[in-house]
XYZ file of C-alpha atoms in Angstrom:
554
model
C 23.972 12.172 33.348
C 19.595 12.709 33.973
C 17.062 13.131 32.245
C 13.683 14.747 33.583
C 11.320 12.386 33.413
C 9.111 13.981 31.494
C 8.305 13.334 27.603
C 7.714 16.936 27.143
C 10.476 18.451 28.526
C 13.035 15.631 26.826
C 11.491 16.161 23.396
C 11.852 20.401 24.075
C 15.640 19.304 25.192
C 16.565 17.530 22.299
C 15.228 19.598 19.229
C 17.436 22.260 20.681
C 19.978 20.115 20.500
C 19.921 18.944 17.058
C 19.133 22.463 16.131
C 22.613 23.739 17.479
C 21.484 25.367 20.199
C 24.341 25.424 23.188
C 22.999 28.502 25.053
C 19.530 28.806 27.348
C 19.085 31.541 29.429
C 17.462 29.611 32.917
C 14.731 32.380 35.247
C 14.731 30.026 38.249
C 10.894 28.361 39.008
C 8.531 25.584 39.954
C 7.117 24.517 37.080
C 9.695 24.740 34.718
C 12.019 22.230 36.839
C 11.927 19.290 33.857
C 13.376 21.648 31.624
C 15.853 23.280 34.292
C 16.768 19.599 35.120
C 17.327 18.511 31.559
C 19.109 21.784 29.988
C 21.455 21.712 33.492
C 22.628 18.272 32.697
C 23.215 18.497 29.198
C 26.758 18.577 28.580
C 26.183 20.677 24.938
C 24.179 23.324 26.926
C 25.304 26.274 27.773
C 23.295 27.617 30.890
C 22.972 30.753 32.887
C 20.992 31.348 35.775
C 19.542 34.681 35.826
C 16.503 35.737 38.529
C 14.690 38.764 36.629
C 12.588 37.816 33.893
C 13.553 40.799 31.309
C 16.489 40.996 32.648
C 16.878 37.008 31.035
C 15.353 37.465 28.001
C 17.785 40.632 27.036
C 20.936 39.019 27.773
C 19.389 36.231 25.770
C 18.916 38.041 23.832
C 22.218 39.952 23.464
C 24.081 36.955 23.328
C 21.848 35.816 20.104
C 23.709 38.922 18.124
C 26.747 38.458 19.189
C 26.284 34.607 18.036
C 24.039 35.044 15.325
C 22.583 31.615 16.098
C 18.794 31.279 18.259
C 19.450 31.680 22.094
C 17.325 29.850 24.291
C 15.384 31.679 27.448
C 13.247 29.741 29.896
C 10.581 30.510 32.536
C 8.423 29.083 34.882
C 4.205 29.558 34.715
C 1.889 32.921 35.270
C 3.457 36.619 35.342
C 6.988 35.631 34.266
C 7.153 35.526 31.078
C 4.715 38.594 30.115
C 8.187 39.997 31.352
C 10.052 38.323 28.403
C 8.079 40.429 26.399
C 9.814 43.632 25.943
C 13.128 41.345 24.496
C 9.913 39.075 22.243
C 9.086 42.815 20.491
C 13.034 44.070 20.186
C 13.312 40.405 18.815
C 11.034 40.716 16.196
C 11.568 44.129 14.863
C 15.532 43.073 15.195
C 15.375 39.758 13.169
C 17.128 38.136 16.496
C 16.075 34.207 16.602
C 15.105 33.657 19.962
C 13.694 30.478 21.411
C 11.779 31.307 24.683
C 10.363 28.820 26.308
C 7.624 28.925 29.322
C 6.361 25.700 31.233
C 2.368 26.524 31.933
C -0.410 24.271 33.996
C -2.469 21.505 32.601
C -5.002 22.840 30.369
C -7.507 21.371 33.213
C -5.962 24.603 35.772
C -6.289 27.117 33.158
C -9.074 30.179 34.521
C -10.155 27.963 37.780
C -8.435 29.790 40.098
C -5.588 27.918 40.558
C -2.315 29.645 41.525
C 0.569 31.127 39.493
C -1.635 30.777 36.545
C -2.110 33.177 33.061
C -3.307 32.493 29.951
C -0.314 31.723 28.330
C -0.828 30.183 24.519
C -0.553 32.541 22.064
C 0.572 35.930 24.231
C 3.252 36.967 22.096
C 1.095 36.341 18.628
C 1.586 39.900 17.484
C 5.415 39.819 17.749
C 6.895 36.054 17.057
C 7.107 34.813 13.928
C 5.734 30.959 14.998
C 3.742 29.853 18.616
C 4.124 26.078 19.599
C 1.411 25.046 22.005
C 2.406 21.893 22.774
C -0.465 19.142 24.627
C 0.350 16.528 27.106
C -2.715 15.020 25.492
C -1.127 14.586 22.572
C 0.992 12.084 20.431
C 4.668 12.620 20.714
C 4.952 12.865 16.825
C 1.955 15.789 16.798
C 4.334 18.481 19.627
C 7.407 17.178 17.793
C 5.699 18.216 14.575
C 5.223 21.609 15.898
C 8.426 21.729 17.729
C 10.355 20.828 14.041
C 8.615 23.993 12.621
C 8.566 26.818 15.459
C 12.563 25.441 15.173
C 12.904 25.962 11.547
C 11.111 28.732 10.830
C 13.606 30.421 14.057
C 16.865 30.215 11.060
C 14.520 30.521 8.476
C 13.196 34.403 9.757
C 15.596 34.878 11.824
C 12.982 35.972 14.323
C 11.522 35.244 17.990
C 9.622 32.000 18.825
C 6.910 30.693 21.632
C 6.938 27.655 22.812
C 4.522 26.843 25.278
C 4.806 23.376 27.443
C 2.360 22.361 29.985
C 3.486 19.968 33.413
C 2.152 18.072 36.139
C 3.199 17.088 39.248
C 5.754 16.469 39.996
C 7.784 18.400 38.788
C 11.142 16.891 39.682
C 10.865 13.473 39.049
C 14.250 12.641 37.238
C 15.519 8.867 35.162
C 18.760 7.749 34.281
C 18.191 6.496 30.741
C 15.589 9.043 28.798
C 12.779 7.798 26.906
C 13.876 10.367 24.117
C 16.277 9.598 21.279
C 18.189 12.072 20.225
C 16.811 13.866 16.699
C 18.625 14.311 14.279
C 17.390 17.398 11.207
C 18.442 18.501 7.838
C 21.177 20.361 7.943
C 20.743 24.636 8.630
C 21.364 26.420 6.388
C 19.867 30.417 5.055
C 18.605 29.995 2.218
C 20.031 31.087 -1.232
C 17.625 33.267 -3.056
C 18.184 33.533 -6.869
C 18.414 36.855 -8.151
C 16.960 37.515 -12.323
C 15.570 39.757 -14.314
C 17.628 42.788 -13.233
C 18.117 44.359 -16.689
C 15.572 46.934 -16.147
C 16.486 47.750 -12.983
C 20.158 48.576 -14.410
C 19.248 50.735 -17.382
C 17.015 53.151 -14.119
C 20.796 53.061 -12.541
C 22.510 53.887 -15.357
C 20.478 56.636 -16.317
C 19.905 58.051 -13.105
C 22.849 60.767 -11.527
C 21.561 60.849 -8.608
C 21.520 57.374 -6.795
C 21.023 57.174 -2.693
C 22.283 54.313 -0.722
C 21.387 54.814 2.646
C 22.516 51.869 5.094
C 20.718 51.103 8.555
C 21.109 48.868 10.784
C 23.460 45.563 10.610
C 26.229 43.169 11.472
C 29.884 44.036 10.514
C 30.682 42.212 6.943
C 33.829 42.396 5.445
C 32.448 41.374 2.118
C 30.025 43.944 2.154
C 32.067 46.950 2.888
C 34.086 45.870 -0.324
C 31.063 45.631 -2.382
C 29.518 48.878 -1.229
C 33.123 50.580 -1.933
C 33.743 49.289 -5.011
C 29.500 50.978 -5.618
C 31.260 54.193 -4.558
C 33.544 54.432 -7.038
C 30.125 55.873 -8.926
C 29.931 59.905 -8.646
C 26.619 59.723 -8.960
C 26.209 57.421 -5.769
C 26.260 58.992 -2.763
C 25.855 56.750 0.459
C 25.473 57.501 4.037
C 25.903 55.003 7.154
C 24.738 54.924 10.410
C 27.281 54.329 13.521
C 25.253 51.231 14.290
C 25.406 50.295 10.064
C 28.954 48.976 10.835
C 30.926 49.864 7.719
C 33.062 52.709 7.207
C 34.911 54.643 5.062
C 36.031 58.596 3.778
C 33.658 58.043 0.482
C 30.840 57.544 2.458
C 28.755 60.277 4.648
C 28.484 59.038 8.540
C 27.258 61.925 10.540
C 24.007 62.276 8.585
C 22.129 64.955 10.463
C 25.271 67.272 10.204
C 25.074 66.723 7.180
C 21.375 66.901 6.565
C 20.276 69.393 9.741
C 21.005 72.343 8.613
C 19.204 72.649 5.162
C 17.356 74.503 3.665
C 14.860 73.812 1.361
C 16.357 74.386 -1.235
C 19.231 72.200 -0.515
C 16.986 68.840 0.285
C 15.954 69.317 -3.250
C 19.253 69.159 -4.254
C 19.843 65.860 -1.967
C 17.007 64.240 -3.187
C 17.885 61.248 -5.059
C 15.892 60.299 -8.319
C 16.553 55.915 -6.164
C 16.890 55.625 -2.622
C 18.974 51.879 -2.403
C 17.871 50.562 1.331
C 19.978 48.218 3.055
C 19.456 46.911 6.538
C 17.379 47.528 9.168
C 16.603 50.794 11.192
C 17.649 54.146 10.975
C 18.168 56.307 13.542
C 17.859 59.938 12.102
C 14.433 61.579 12.415
C 15.792 64.353 10.090
C 16.653 61.591 6.733
C 13.673 59.782 7.739
C 11.601 62.840 7.312
C 13.778 64.326 4.326
C 13.002 61.241 2.151
C 9.021 61.345 3.106
C 8.468 64.498 2.008
C 11.257 64.352 -1.136
C 10.213 60.771 -1.887
C 12.613 59.505 -4.490
C 11.366 58.253 -8.333
C 12.270 54.706 -7.051
C 13.048 53.214 -3.359
C 14.699 49.876 -3.660
C 15.228 47.567 -0.334
C 17.611 44.818 -0.070
C 18.102 42.380 1.644
C 16.828 38.521 2.667
C 14.124 39.530 4.617
C 11.730 41.558 4.734
C 11.354 45.444 3.448
C 10.019 48.260 5.703
C 8.392 50.613 3.486
C 9.748 53.612 5.686
C 9.728 56.324 3.317
C 6.326 55.189 2.115
C 7.148 55.341 -1.941
C 8.394 51.357 -1.513
C 8.984 50.459 -5.610
C 10.866 47.152 -4.745
C 12.401 44.394 -2.489
C 15.244 42.193 -3.745
C 14.640 39.938 -0.678
C 17.885 38.525 -1.343
C 21.748 38.926 0.520
C 23.211 42.661 -0.090
C 26.437 41.022 -1.433
C 25.535 38.669 -3.916
C 22.917 41.545 -4.765
C 25.419 44.318 -5.701
C 28.002 41.396 -7.677
C 25.494 40.378 -10.181
C 23.854 44.214 -9.859
C 27.445 45.812 -10.667
C 28.289 43.540 -13.593
C 25.053 44.871 -15.892
C 26.017 48.952 -14.741
C 28.715 51.460 -15.042
C 30.163 55.193 -13.975
C 27.681 57.903 -14.619
C 29.144 61.288 -14.586
C 27.763 63.420 -12.177
C 28.639 65.671 -9.366
C 26.381 64.625 -6.967
C 28.587 62.199 -4.987
C 31.664 65.087 -4.564
C 29.376 67.595 -4.112
C 27.752 66.731 -1.019
C 30.969 65.293 0.013
C 32.372 69.297 -0.104
C 29.411 70.029 2.293
C 30.379 66.922 5.029
C 33.853 68.358 4.752
C 32.773 71.675 5.682
C 30.394 69.882 8.558
C 33.143 67.787 10.338
C 35.609 71.399 10.321
C 32.605 72.973 11.851
C 32.070 70.155 13.793
C 35.952 70.532 15.467
C 35.872 73.982 15.527
C 32.118 74.273 17.764
C 33.263 71.492 20.041
C 36.850 73.287 21.151
C 35.164 76.099 23.072
C 31.813 74.341 23.794
C 31.153 74.019 27.496
C 31.408 70.763 29.002
C 28.331 69.158 28.137
C 26.117 64.906 27.238
C 28.149 66.345 23.447
C 31.653 66.866 24.546
C 31.902 64.095 26.935
C 31.134 62.233 23.700
C 33.650 64.293 21.886
C 36.846 63.321 24.545
C 34.686 59.005 25.430
C 34.915 58.636 21.497
C 38.562 60.347 20.843
C 40.001 57.825 24.269
C 37.785 54.413 23.054
C 39.916 51.640 22.945
C 40.502 49.823 19.051
C 39.044 46.861 18.334
C 36.208 46.677 20.800
C 32.088 45.438 20.858
C 29.930 49.501 21.782
C 27.164 48.535 22.793
C 24.820 52.040 23.091
C 21.718 52.825 24.871
C 19.117 54.609 23.249
C 17.331 57.572 23.425
C 20.198 61.179 23.626
C 22.719 58.052 24.343
C 22.426 56.325 20.767
C 22.063 59.883 19.200
C 24.790 61.872 20.324
C 26.667 58.712 19.086
C 25.754 59.774 15.391
C 26.942 63.310 16.022
C 30.296 61.387 15.228
C 32.918 59.087 13.523
C 32.962 55.697 14.626
C 36.803 54.113 14.691
C 36.104 51.254 11.706
C 37.764 48.323 14.088
C 35.243 49.369 16.776
C 31.464 47.438 16.389
C 28.653 49.123 17.378
C 25.319 47.877 18.861
C 21.898 49.200 19.710
C 18.890 47.828 20.358
C 16.918 50.260 17.722
C 13.994 47.019 17.062
C 11.937 49.034 19.565
C 14.247 52.036 20.784
C 13.714 51.095 24.425
C 15.058 52.148 26.899
C 14.776 48.716 28.862
C 17.802 46.570 28.768
C 20.553 48.320 26.798
C 22.407 47.022 30.568
C 21.043 43.556 29.981
C 21.971 43.185 26.430
C 25.513 44.138 26.601
C 26.221 42.121 29.514
C 24.413 38.550 26.942
C 26.769 40.058 24.400
C 29.871 40.943 26.086
C 29.656 36.521 27.856
C 30.153 35.427 24.266
C 32.878 37.368 22.700
C 36.072 37.965 23.658
C 35.924 41.380 22.404
C 36.196 43.853 25.434
C 32.532 45.394 25.342
C 32.228 48.701 26.472
C 28.145 49.330 27.145
C 27.536 53.792 27.277
C 24.172 54.485 28.913
C 21.997 57.292 29.760
C 21.059 57.291 33.282
C 17.288 56.279 33.288
C 18.031 53.804 30.709
C 20.949 52.261 33.290
C 18.799 52.338 36.916
C 15.464 50.731 34.753
C 17.936 48.444 34.107
C 20.229 47.919 36.733
C 18.457 44.189 37.967
C 20.781 43.794 35.294
C 23.809 44.200 37.236
C 22.190 41.240 39.430
C 24.486 39.053 37.429
C 27.377 36.558 37.972
C 28.297 36.061 34.276
C 29.666 40.035 33.759
C 33.338 39.825 32.502
C 35.577 41.696 34.896
C 36.430 43.579 31.108
C 33.207 44.320 30.909
C 32.693 48.656 31.103
C 29.722 50.273 31.752
C 29.854 54.465 31.417
C 26.801 56.071 32.638
C 26.044 59.617 31.105
C 24.144 61.042 34.684
C 22.424 64.516 33.914
C 19.126 64.150 36.246
C 16.973 62.506 34.166
C 15.561 62.250 30.397
C 17.839 64.899 29.090
C 16.126 64.512 25.395
C 12.923 65.955 26.439
C 14.833 69.318 26.589
C 15.843 68.608 22.525
C 12.789 67.003 21.452
C 10.148 69.937 20.123
C 7.110 70.198 22.086
C 7.589 69.102 25.979
C 9.374 72.708 26.823
C 6.494 74.219 25.822
C 3.571 72.230 27.027
C 4.455 73.714 30.887
C 4.289 69.538 31.409
C 7.691 69.035 31.139
C 8.251 67.809 34.915
C 6.038 65.330 33.546
C 8.745 64.228 30.680
C 11.332 64.086 32.389
C 11.913 62.056 35.082
C 14.566 64.281 37.521
C 16.602 62.763 40.531
C 19.637 62.531 42.461
C 20.728 59.134 42.764
C 23.905 57.593 41.555
C 25.198 54.787 40.616
C 28.111 54.448 43.463
C 25.739 52.283 46.032
C 24.697 49.695 43.487
C 27.983 48.787 42.591
C 29.566 48.439 45.793
C 26.487 46.171 46.182
C 26.973 43.888 42.564
C 30.654 44.431 43.412
C 31.276 46.509 40.057
C 34.674 49.259 40.569
C 32.940 52.676 41.001
C 34.846 55.862 38.995
C 33.074 58.823 38.941
C 33.780 62.611 36.946
C 32.053 65.633 37.570
C 34.095 67.633 34.333
C 36.490 67.250 31.139
C 39.870 67.514 33.818
C 38.214 64.051 35.752
C 36.438 62.031 32.676
C 40.315 62.623 31.291
C 41.353 61.259 34.658
C 38.667 58.509 34.701
C 39.703 57.068 31.563
C 43.807 56.690 32.027
C 42.998 53.284 33.751
C 39.900 53.058 32.986
C 39.921 50.410 30.177
C 42.760 48.516 31.743
C 42.376 44.970 32.942
C 41.440 44.619 36.178
C 40.069 42.001 38.882
C 36.034 43.729 38.796
C 33.969 44.809 35.960
C 34.085 48.938 35.935
C 31.655 51.910 35.547
C 32.023 55.051 34.822
C 29.575 57.797 35.703
C 29.905 61.124 34.104
C 28.109 64.251 36.030
C 26.918 66.826 32.963
C 24.603 69.950 33.475
C 21.241 68.924 32.979
C 20.446 73.047 32.642
C 23.789 73.570 30.103
C 22.879 70.259 28.189
C 20.138 71.127 26.189
C 21.813 74.326 24.364
C 25.139 73.139 23.883
C 23.485 70.902 21.586
C 21.274 73.664 19.601
C 23.596 75.870 19.588
C 26.256 72.836 17.831
C 23.801 72.482 14.814
C 23.179 76.818 14.939
C 26.221 76.969 14.211
C 26.916 74.192 11.443
C 24.242 75.970 9.575
C 26.200 78.690 9.716
C 28.663 77.314 7.228
């Protein structure tokens, strides 16, 4: 085995191995050569080479999202590092462990006019859990202490850490025997948090007739599913889930916007909970956030092992504990409460679902009807990766099959990197991965396809409504007389990109051609497939607005 001669490179590699990092994404460069040489030759590391640093970082994010283990991403010096920032911010707000390792020039070459140099130390300070600035003038033990802290924090806080390491030339020297020996670290375990003093909270719970449990982004968890189903046996508990929560039950309300969008002021007051319990990450529904901010509950408890965002400006307590552990302990102190809260709102939701189906029977071909067709024909037991903006909002209007695991980069809700994340995620799972994305997001991240690791089973669905349709849906842009500067109108299609990158290309321009394309779209193939669906730009917004108006008439 060949080892880089640089001891700092050896040290970083040994710490990665010691902490169980087995996926490393490398963007080609020269300054990071010692790291590249070491990782590529290490038998315990699977390496990937992705030239576009922004895509590389999101690819690594997708791996970490699915494996739930830290993934490392490595780049050369200079502006290459800055291209990691969107994915670093996403990892920070989505609680995804990511190890960013940047090669740097030695300090005496910074700010003196040397090529490919910027101030790299602490560049992610506002969106990283820790920054380890290694120094070739310090001892190995001092640098090792910084690395140990970085990796420990990455595991503990489930977020990104940045390791910056300077290398002087020569960069490509190798040795047959490493001078840094394998490192032993204590077994990394998730911290168990004791749940104490629940009696007072149980009293509040048992005396409240309107309790709402709101579940945001969450990794699929069958144990959480079971404790929530048990919780919903209480008629005073209403469970609201989002598409990315990955929990499902006929006793839960899954399409939150369908329920709350048509509500008048009187109905909103009836929905207002006395106790709100939030679980998981970001909430997509702007409407439920507005309702809970305008009509806050008396008590808001957040349950989760990391941070507790005060999304509704009324957070009263954070139970820093695993959700399953909390509810298991809490259920022993609580009982069923007589109430019609859950029953009344489930009945409202049943009425909404009937009108939802009726409207779709007569709706013209549009973004909305496309999602209806896609979700009716989506295979079971897959991983669904959603783009942001209007894509994830349309998905929220439909029930998802419980076997479909849904993910979306909602930490920062950006359109940059959705396809790259999906491809990275697909590289680590045996399940088929389907990415549904919008045209602007897809073209923005088109270098995601510049990637030799795309599984043949991978499927991309691009909803092409000729650019930025969400700006016709939300209030404001159309009335501003500057809509052209919000939308990105275009006449692009993905055909040539698919030819260039070796994907099979299909297109649909009507409901019938869409159904025809889907007949074989998910079947095994010798190449990944992309289906581009062209929808009418001038109809999509009016169809959606009429849809919500129709729901309101119930």
